[in-house]
Amino acid sequence: MARSEDAAVVYRLRDVRKIREKGGFRFELRIPDFTVRRGEFLAVVGPSGCGKSTLLDMLGLVLRPTSAREFFFRAQSGKQQEAGPVSILDLGEPDMANVRRRSIGYVLQSGGLLPFLSVRENILLPCRLNRMRGAEHVDALAKALGIAEQLSKKPQHLSGGQRQRVAIARALAHRPPFVLADEPTAAVDKLTAKEIQKQFKTISRNLGVTLVLVTHDLGLARSGADRIFGFKVQRDAENSTISTLAEYKGAA
């Protein structure tokens, strides 16, 4: 990553393979070339079983690739870039956990909110894990997402759309440079989904956050993403599946 234009690259994956085997079934995800630049909003679209979760787990530094020519991640702090890219292949588990905790936000499909904490306490969790102050930032995020009146409530008293907005606020609370969102609007209606995605994109842009969103809804992806990726899936008679990540050229 020596060229000057690479200063904007957050992720670069080249010739990455992840193989998973279970119960006689073999699944292989192939990523020939995947580059994410600072400030982009990328959507990854595909049906169940095509490798979306495996891709997110690798980008989230939860899974290591089986093999790779390059797997670089440029850790940042908000809009301030750190010294340079990190090769994930060279990191031990403690270092991966530190990078993951500081530099990546994650929005779960289920929301993943803790029922015994208030909305404010849920949003503040990443700040506490990173020993950061976050009260003012939480208030600003809550206002931008339309949940300022819900901060003292418990998650079980919120609507589905409100819970997902809280999950988005929590992912952004510690000012990570990179956020992964796994089907964040799957549990709400299409109109609410578009509203949430628009808010998510606007706030991410304002904070200088790079966003990768996984969805099964190509129409939703087209309505907001800068670039869209999908999967070319090949299955054979020997219980083996090969899924290759590829960009939809001109789709967005």
GROMACS .gro file of C-alpha atoms in nm:
model
  252
    1MET     CA    1   0.000   0.000   0.000
    2ALA     CA    2   0.275   0.239  -0.092
    3ARG     CA    3   0.094   0.457  -0.349
    4SER     CA    4  -0.026   0.800  -0.232
    5GLU     CA    5  -0.390   0.727  -0.321
    6ASP     CA    6  -0.386   0.439  -0.073
    7ALA     CA    7  -0.401   0.687   0.215
    8ALA     CA    8  -0.781   0.683   0.167
    9VAL     CA    9  -0.808   0.302   0.179
   10VAL     CA   10  -0.961   0.161   0.497
   11TYR     CA   11  -0.971  -0.204   0.388
   12ARG     CA   12  -0.789  -0.393   0.116
   13LEU     CA   13  -0.850  -0.764   0.066
   14ARG     CA   14  -0.688  -0.954  -0.221
   15ASP     CA   15  -0.714  -1.324  -0.301
   16VAL     CA   16  -0.881  -1.394   0.032
   17ARG     CA   17  -1.036  -1.736   0.099
   18LYS     CA   18  -1.235  -1.859   0.396
   19ILE     CA   19  -1.330  -2.226   0.413
   20ARG     CA   20  -1.586  -2.358   0.661
   21GLU     CA   21  -1.674  -2.726   0.696
   22LYS     CA   22  -1.954  -2.879   0.899
   23GLY     CA   23  -2.142  -3.206   0.883
   24GLY     CA   24  -1.989  -3.308   0.553
   25PHE     CA   25  -2.071  -2.975   0.392
   26ARG     CA   26  -1.793  -2.748   0.264
   27PHE     CA   27  -1.842  -2.376   0.207
   28GLU     CA   28  -1.574  -2.152   0.056
   29LEU     CA   29  -1.593  -1.775   0.033
   30ARG     CA   30  -1.359  -1.617  -0.221
   31ILE     CA   31  -1.275  -1.247  -0.229
   32PRO     CA   32  -1.057  -1.170  -0.533
   33ASP     CA   33  -1.035  -0.793  -0.472
   34PHE     CA   34  -1.226  -0.584  -0.219
   35THR     CA   35  -1.123  -0.227  -0.138
   36VAL     CA   36  -1.310   0.010   0.092
   37ARG     CA   37  -1.222   0.379   0.096
   38ARG     CA   38  -1.269   0.626   0.378
   39GLY     CA   39  -1.620   0.773   0.393
   40GLU     CA   40  -1.781   0.524   0.155
   41PHE     CA   41  -2.120   0.362   0.206
   42LEU     CA   42  -2.100   0.008   0.065
   43ALA     CA   43  -2.385  -0.240   0.051
   44VAL     CA   44  -2.341  -0.618   0.032
   45VAL     CA   45  -2.648  -0.794  -0.106
   46GLY     CA   46  -2.737  -1.160  -0.121
   47PRO     CA   47  -2.969  -1.437   0.004
   48SER     CA   48  -2.910  -1.653   0.310
   49GLY     CA   49  -2.614  -1.888   0.286
   50CYS     CA   50  -2.415  -1.692   0.029
   51GLY     CA   51  -2.141  -1.576   0.268
   52LYS     CA   52  -2.261  -1.236   0.392
   53SER     CA   53  -2.211  -1.323   0.760
   54THR     CA   54  -1.872  -1.481   0.693
   55LEU     CA   55  -1.762  -1.164   0.513
   56LEU     CA   56  -1.884  -0.944   0.801
   57ASP     CA   57  -1.709  -1.163   1.057
   58MET     CA   58  -1.379  -1.124   0.870
   59LEU     CA   59  -1.422  -0.749   0.824
   60GLY     CA   60  -1.515  -0.728   1.192
   61LEU     CA   61  -1.190  -0.910   1.282
   62VAL     CA   62  -1.380  -1.196   1.442
   63LEU     CA   63  -1.271  -1.456   1.185
   64ARG     CA   64  -0.934  -1.500   1.023
   65PRO     CA   65  -0.914  -1.594   0.655
   66THR     CA   66  -0.801  -1.943   0.563
   67SER     CA   67  -0.556  -1.783   0.321
   68ALA     CA   68  -0.493  -1.436   0.178
   69ARG     CA   69  -0.246  -1.245  -0.035
   70GLU     CA   70  -0.343  -0.919   0.135
   71PHE     CA   71  -0.573  -0.832   0.425
   72PHE     CA   72  -0.507  -0.477   0.542
   73PHE     CA   73  -0.710  -0.259   0.774
   74ARG     CA   74  -0.629   0.106   0.843
   75ALA     CA   75  -0.731   0.172   1.202
   76GLN     CA   76  -0.834   0.529   1.274
   77SER     CA   77  -0.973   0.737   1.555
   78GLY     CA   78  -1.268   0.938   1.429
   79LYS     CA   79  -1.147   1.160   1.147
   80GLN     CA   80  -0.785   1.137   1.265
   81GLN     CA   81  -0.592   0.869   1.082
   82GLU     CA   82  -0.336   0.663   1.271
   83ALA     CA   83   0.015   0.588   1.145
   84GLY     CA   84  -0.068   0.336   0.877
   85PRO     CA   85  -0.240   0.014   0.768
   86VAL     CA   86  -0.223  -0.303   0.972
   87SER     CA   87  -0.190  -0.648   0.822
   88ILE     CA   88  -0.452  -0.857   0.998
   89LEU     CA   89  -0.253  -1.168   0.906
   90ASP     CA   90   0.026  -1.053   1.138
   91LEU     CA   91  -0.187  -0.973   1.444
   92GLY     CA   92  -0.232  -1.197   1.745
   93GLU     CA   93  -0.572  -1.241   1.907
   94PRO     CA   94  -0.523  -0.972   2.179
   95ASP     CA   95  -0.417  -0.716   1.919
   96MET     CA   96  -0.711  -0.806   1.696
   97ALA     CA   97  -0.947  -0.761   1.990
   98ASN     CA   98  -0.799  -0.418   2.068
   99VAL     CA   99  -0.831  -0.300   1.708
  100ARG     CA  100  -1.185  -0.437   1.692
  101ARG     CA  101  -1.292  -0.267   2.014
  102ARG     CA  102  -1.145   0.075   1.926
  103SER     CA  103  -1.199   0.102   1.553
  104ILE     CA  104  -1.513  -0.092   1.457
  105GLY     CA  105  -1.879  -0.039   1.538
  106TYR     CA  106  -2.132  -0.317   1.476
  107VAL     CA  107  -2.510  -0.306   1.430
  108LEU     CA  108  -2.679  -0.643   1.481
  109GLN     CA  109  -2.997  -0.746   1.299
  110SER     CA  110  -3.162  -0.812   1.636
  111GLY     CA  111  -3.038  -0.486   1.785
  112GLY     CA  112  -2.857  -0.675   2.060
  113LEU     CA  113  -2.966  -0.429   2.331
  114LEU     CA  114  -2.932  -0.530   2.696
  115PRO     CA  115  -3.284  -0.534   2.848
  116PHE     CA  116  -3.172  -0.442   3.201
  117LEU     CA  117  -3.004  -0.117   3.087
  118SER     CA  118  -3.169   0.205   2.981
  119VAL     CA  119  -3.137   0.332   2.625
  120ARG     CA  120  -2.871   0.582   2.736
  121GLU     CA  121  -2.675   0.311   2.919
  122ASN     CA  122  -2.693   0.081   2.616
  123ILE     CA  123  -2.558   0.352   2.385
  124LEU     CA  124  -2.277   0.437   2.627
  125LEU     CA  125  -2.147   0.077   2.653
  126PRO     CA  126  -1.873   0.110   2.385
  127CYS     CA  127  -1.755   0.434   2.544
  128ARG     CA  128  -1.715   0.262   2.878
  129LEU     CA  129  -1.531  -0.031   2.723
  130ASN     CA  130  -1.290   0.215   2.562
  131ARG     CA  131  -1.272   0.439   2.871
  132MET     CA  132  -1.408   0.736   2.681
  133ARG     CA  133  -1.641   1.015   2.778
  134GLY     CA  134  -1.949   1.010   2.560
  135ALA     CA  135  -2.247   1.183   2.724
  136GLU     CA  136  -2.259   1.484   2.491
  137HIS     CA  137  -2.202   1.269   2.183
  138VAL     CA  138  -2.481   1.033   2.292
  139ASP     CA  139  -2.721   1.327   2.326
  140ALA     CA  140  -2.627   1.449   1.977
  141LEU     CA  141  -2.670   1.103   1.824
  142ALA     CA  142  -3.005   1.052   1.998
  143LYS     CA  143  -3.131   1.385   1.867
  144ALA     CA  144  -3.014   1.310   1.511
  145LEU     CA  145  -3.181   0.967   1.519
  146GLY     CA  146  -3.506   1.090   1.675
  147ILE     CA  147  -3.474   0.894   1.999
  148ALA     CA  148  -3.388   1.175   2.242
  149GLU     CA  149  -3.717   1.124   2.426
  150GLN     CA  150  -3.642   0.754   2.475
  151LEU     CA  151  -3.307   0.774   2.657
  152SER     CA  152  -3.444   0.688   3.002
  153LYS     CA  153  -3.655   0.395   2.881
  154LYS     CA  154  -3.569   0.026   2.873
  155PRO     CA  155  -3.547  -0.142   2.528
  156GLN     CA  156  -3.861  -0.349   2.581
  157HIS     CA  157  -4.068  -0.030   2.582
  158LEU     CA  158  -3.950   0.077   2.235
  159SER     CA  159  -4.084   0.002   1.889
  160GLY     CA  160  -3.877  -0.208   1.647
  161GLY     CA  161  -3.763   0.100   1.457
  162GLN     CA  162  -3.664   0.277   1.777
  163ARG     CA  163  -3.460  -0.023   1.894
  164GLN     CA  164  -3.267  -0.028   1.565
  165ARG     CA  165  -3.197   0.345   1.594
  166VAL     CA  166  -3.059   0.282   1.944
  167ALA     CA  167  -2.840   0.004   1.804
  168ILE     CA  168  -2.706   0.245   1.539
  169ALA     CA  169  -2.635   0.510   1.803
  170ARG     CA  170  -2.447   0.253   2.012
  171ALA     CA  171  -2.234   0.150   1.713
  172LEU     CA  172  -2.137   0.515   1.656
  173ALA     CA  173  -2.100   0.620   2.020
  174HIS     CA  174  -1.724   0.558   2.057
  175ARG     CA  175  -1.656   0.737   1.726
  176PRO     CA  176  -1.523   0.436   1.533
  177PRO     CA  177  -1.397   0.507   1.181
  178PHE     CA  178  -1.566   0.194   1.045
  179VAL     CA  179  -1.915   0.052   1.107
  180LEU     CA  180  -2.059  -0.283   0.997
  181ALA     CA  181  -2.436  -0.326   0.986
  182ASP     CA  182  -2.591  -0.672   0.956
  183GLU     CA  183  -2.946  -0.641   0.813
  184PRO     CA  184  -3.018  -0.342   1.043
  185THR     CA  185  -3.365  -0.279   0.894
  186ALA     CA  186  -3.483  -0.637   0.833
  187ALA     CA  187  -3.734  -0.626   1.119
  188VAL     CA  188  -3.912  -0.304   1.014
  189ASP     CA  189  -4.140  -0.205   0.726
  190LYS     CA  190  -3.998  -0.069   0.399
  191LEU     CA  191  -4.081   0.296   0.470
  192THR     CA  192  -3.918   0.284   0.814
  193ALA     CA  193  -3.622   0.096   0.664
  194LYS     CA  194  -3.561   0.376   0.412
  195GLU     CA  195  -3.591   0.642   0.683
  196ILE     CA  196  -3.345   0.460   0.911
  197GLN     CA  197  -3.097   0.403   0.628
  198LYS     CA  198  -3.112   0.770   0.528
  199GLN     CA  199  -3.047   0.880   0.888
  200PHE     CA  200  -2.767   0.625   0.924
  201LYS     CA  201  -2.597   0.742   0.605
  202THR     CA  202  -2.629   1.112   0.691
  203ILE     CA  203  -2.488   1.074   1.041
  204SER     CA  204  -2.206   0.848   0.920
  205ARG     CA  205  -2.107   1.103   0.654
  206ASN     CA  206  -2.112   1.386   0.908
  207LEU     CA  207  -1.884   1.187   1.140
  208GLY     CA  208  -1.650   1.071   0.863
  209VAL     CA  209  -1.747   0.707   0.921
  210THR     CA  210  -1.705   0.436   0.659
  211LEU     CA  211  -2.013   0.212   0.644
  212VAL     CA  212  -2.062  -0.141   0.513
  213LEU     CA  213  -2.421  -0.263   0.526
  214VAL     CA  214  -2.541  -0.616   0.457
  215THR     CA  215  -2.894  -0.663   0.327
  216HIS     CA  216  -3.108  -0.902   0.125
  217ASP     CA  217  -3.294  -0.602  -0.025
  218LEU     CA  218  -3.130  -0.485  -0.349
  219GLY     CA  219  -3.379  -0.200  -0.384
  220LEU     CA  220  -3.286  -0.063  -0.042
  221ALA     CA  221  -2.916  -0.092  -0.127
  222ARG     CA  222  -2.965   0.095  -0.454
  223SER     CA  223  -3.144   0.378  -0.275
  224GLY     CA  224  -2.838   0.485  -0.079
  225ALA     CA  225  -2.515   0.293  -0.133
  226ASP     CA  226  -2.215   0.433  -0.319
  227ARG     CA  227  -2.123   0.084  -0.440
  228ILE     CA  228  -2.294  -0.253  -0.421
  229PHE     CA  229  -2.139  -0.600  -0.394
  230GLY     CA  230  -2.301  -0.938  -0.441
  231PHE     CA  231  -2.205  -1.305  -0.468
  232LYS     CA  232  -2.163  -1.550  -0.753
  233VAL     CA  233  -2.254  -1.887  -0.605
  234GLN     CA  234  -2.153  -2.225  -0.749
  235ARG     CA  235  -2.280  -2.552  -0.602
  236ASP     CA  236  -2.187  -2.906  -0.698
  237ALA     CA  237  -2.314  -3.254  -0.618
  238GLU     CA  238  -2.050  -3.316  -0.351
  239ASN     CA  239  -2.201  -3.089  -0.084
  240SER     CA  240  -1.961  -2.812  -0.175
  241THR     CA  241  -2.039  -2.444  -0.235
  242ILE     CA  242  -1.806  -2.173  -0.364
  243SER     CA  243  -1.927  -1.815  -0.327
  244THR     CA  244  -1.728  -1.534  -0.489
  245LEU     CA  245  -1.769  -1.169  -0.391
  246ALA     CA  246  -1.810  -0.935  -0.689
  247GLU     CA  247  -1.913  -0.574  -0.743
  248TYR     CA  248  -2.233  -0.484  -0.922
  249LYS     CA  249  -2.094  -0.244  -1.181
  250GLY     CA  250  -2.317   0.056  -1.224
  251ALA     CA  251  -2.585  -0.089  -0.997
  252ALA     CA  252  -2.594   0.201  -0.754
   0.00000   0.00000   0.00000
